[in-house]
Coordinates of C-alpha atoms in Angstrom, one line a residue:
M1 CA 0.0 0.0 0.0
N2 CA 1.2 3.5 -0.8
Y3 CA 1.6 5.2 2.6
K4 CA 2.0 8.6 1.0
F5 CA -1.4 8.3 -0.7
L6 CA -3.0 7.1 2.6
F7 CA -1.5 10.1 4.4
V8 CA -2.9 12.6 1.8
V9 CA -6.3 11.0 2.1
L10 CA -6.3 11.2 5.9
L11 CA -5.2 14.9 5.7
F12 CA -8.0 15.6 3.3
I13 CA -10.6 14.0 5.5
Q14 CA -9.4 15.8 8.6
F15 CA -9.3 19.2 6.7
S16 CA -12.8 18.6 5.3
F17 CA -14.4 17.9 8.7
S18 CA -12.5 20.6 10.5
Q19 CA -13.8 23.2 8.1
S20 CA -17.5 22.4 8.6
V21 CA -20.2 24.3 10.4
I22 CA -21.5 20.9 11.7
G23 CA -20.8 20.5 15.4
K24 CA -21.4 22.1 18.8
W25 CA -21.1 25.9 19.2
K26 CA -21.1 28.2 22.3
T27 CA -23.4 31.1 21.6
I28 CA -22.5 34.6 22.7
D29 CA -25.1 37.3 23.3
D30 CA -24.3 40.1 20.9
E31 CA -25.6 42.7 23.3
T32 CA -23.9 41.6 26.6
G33 CA -21.0 39.5 25.3
K34 CA -21.8 36.8 27.7
P35 CA -22.1 33.1 26.8
K36 CA -25.8 32.0 26.5
G37 CA -25.8 28.4 25.5
I38 CA -24.6 25.5 23.4
V39 CA -26.1 24.8 20.0
E40 CA -25.7 21.7 17.9
I41 CA -25.6 22.4 14.1
Y42 CA -26.4 19.4 12.0
E43 CA -27.3 18.3 8.5
K44 CA -30.6 16.7 7.6
E45 CA -31.6 15.9 4.0
G46 CA -29.0 18.2 2.6
K47 CA -30.0 21.2 4.7
I48 CA -28.4 22.7 7.9
Y49 CA -30.4 23.0 11.2
G50 CA -29.5 24.2 14.7
K51 CA -30.9 23.0 18.0
I52 CA -30.4 24.4 21.4
I53 CA -28.8 21.6 23.5
E54 CA -27.8 23.6 26.6
I55 CA -28.8 26.8 28.3
L56 CA -26.1 28.3 30.4
E57 CA -28.2 31.0 32.1
V58 CA -29.9 29.0 35.0
E59 CA -33.0 31.3 35.1
H60 CA -33.8 30.6 31.4
R61 CA -33.4 26.8 31.4
N62 CA -37.1 25.9 31.8
K63 CA -38.6 28.7 29.6
K64 CA -40.9 28.0 26.8
C65 CA -41.2 29.8 23.5
S66 CA -44.4 31.5 24.5
L67 CA -44.1 34.2 21.8
C68 CA -43.4 31.8 19.0
T69 CA -46.1 30.9 16.5
G70 CA -47.0 27.7 14.6
E71 CA -45.4 24.4 15.6
D72 CA -42.9 26.1 17.9
K73 CA -45.5 27.8 20.1
N74 CA -45.0 27.0 23.8
K75 CA -42.3 24.4 23.1
P76 CA -39.4 24.3 25.6
I77 CA -36.5 26.5 24.4
L78 CA -34.1 23.7 25.5
G79 CA -34.2 21.3 22.5
L80 CA -35.8 23.8 20.2
T81 CA -34.7 23.7 16.5
F82 CA -34.2 27.4 15.8
I83 CA -32.1 27.4 12.7
K84 CA -34.0 25.9 9.9
G85 CA -33.3 24.8 6.3
L86 CA -30.0 26.6 5.4
I87 CA -28.4 25.5 2.1
K88 CA -24.7 25.7 1.3
D89 CA -23.9 28.5 -1.2
G90 CA -20.2 28.7 -1.7
S91 CA -18.6 29.4 1.7
E92 CA -21.9 30.5 3.1
Y93 CA -25.1 28.7 4.3
N94 CA -28.3 30.7 3.6
G95 CA -31.8 30.4 2.3
G96 CA -33.3 29.4 5.6
K97 CA -34.6 31.0 8.8
V98 CA -33.5 31.6 12.3
L99 CA -36.0 31.9 15.2
D100 CA -35.4 34.3 18.0
P101 CA -37.0 32.7 21.1
K102 CA -37.0 36.0 23.0
N103 CA -39.5 37.6 20.6
G104 CA -40.8 34.5 18.7
K105 CA -39.9 36.0 15.3
L106 CA -38.4 34.3 12.3
Y107 CA -35.7 36.0 10.4
K108 CA -33.8 35.3 7.2
C109 CA -30.4 33.9 8.2
Y110 CA -26.9 33.1 6.9
I111 CA -24.0 31.5 8.6
T112 CA -20.3 31.4 7.6
L113 CA -17.1 30.2 9.1
E114 CA -14.6 32.8 10.1
G115 CA -11.8 30.4 10.9
K116 CA -12.3 26.8 11.8
D117 CA -13.6 27.6 15.3
K118 CA -15.5 30.8 14.8
L119 CA -19.0 31.0 13.3
K120 CA -20.7 34.2 12.1
V121 CA -24.4 34.0 12.4
R122 CA -26.5 36.8 10.9
G123 CA -30.3 37.2 11.2
Y124 CA -32.0 39.9 9.2
I125 CA -35.2 41.3 7.7
G126 CA -35.3 41.9 4.0
I127 CA -31.7 42.5 3.1
S128 CA -28.7 41.5 5.3
L129 CA -28.0 45.2 5.9
F130 CA -30.9 45.3 8.4
G131 CA -30.0 42.7 10.9
R132 CA -27.9 41.5 13.8
T133 CA -24.8 39.4 13.9
Q134 CA -23.5 37.0 16.6
Y135 CA -20.2 35.1 16.7
W136 CA -20.2 31.6 18.1
Y137 CA -17.2 29.5 19.1
R138 CA -16.7 25.8 18.5
V139 CA -17.0 23.6 21.6
K140 CA -14.0 21.3 21.8
T141 CA -15.0 17.8 22.6

């Protein structure tokens, strides 16, 4: 067996997985700068979704999405899928929505890696100029 070939293949696999948005991310509040929770970003049927898997603020752990509408109304925020249906478009994932559990509103969304361990998450109305950005950091496992 050609060990050089095997080495190149293993490097490629490692690089491919390390440059993915898939994984666990620590969310940071863009207003306070404090950590809020842990989100798991995953792929399902070719689209990207994000689920809240841990809430770091004790006083918010048992809250429900009371201001949400539709299928998310009154669901527990812990376990809530709040990033829905993003599609890879070059180095960006867009075309889906992000739900803000604080106000129950859905926004257009895009996410993009800014380094292998930093994720830019932008929710907006209309065009991305009118929105809010958060930076999340990969959770090392």
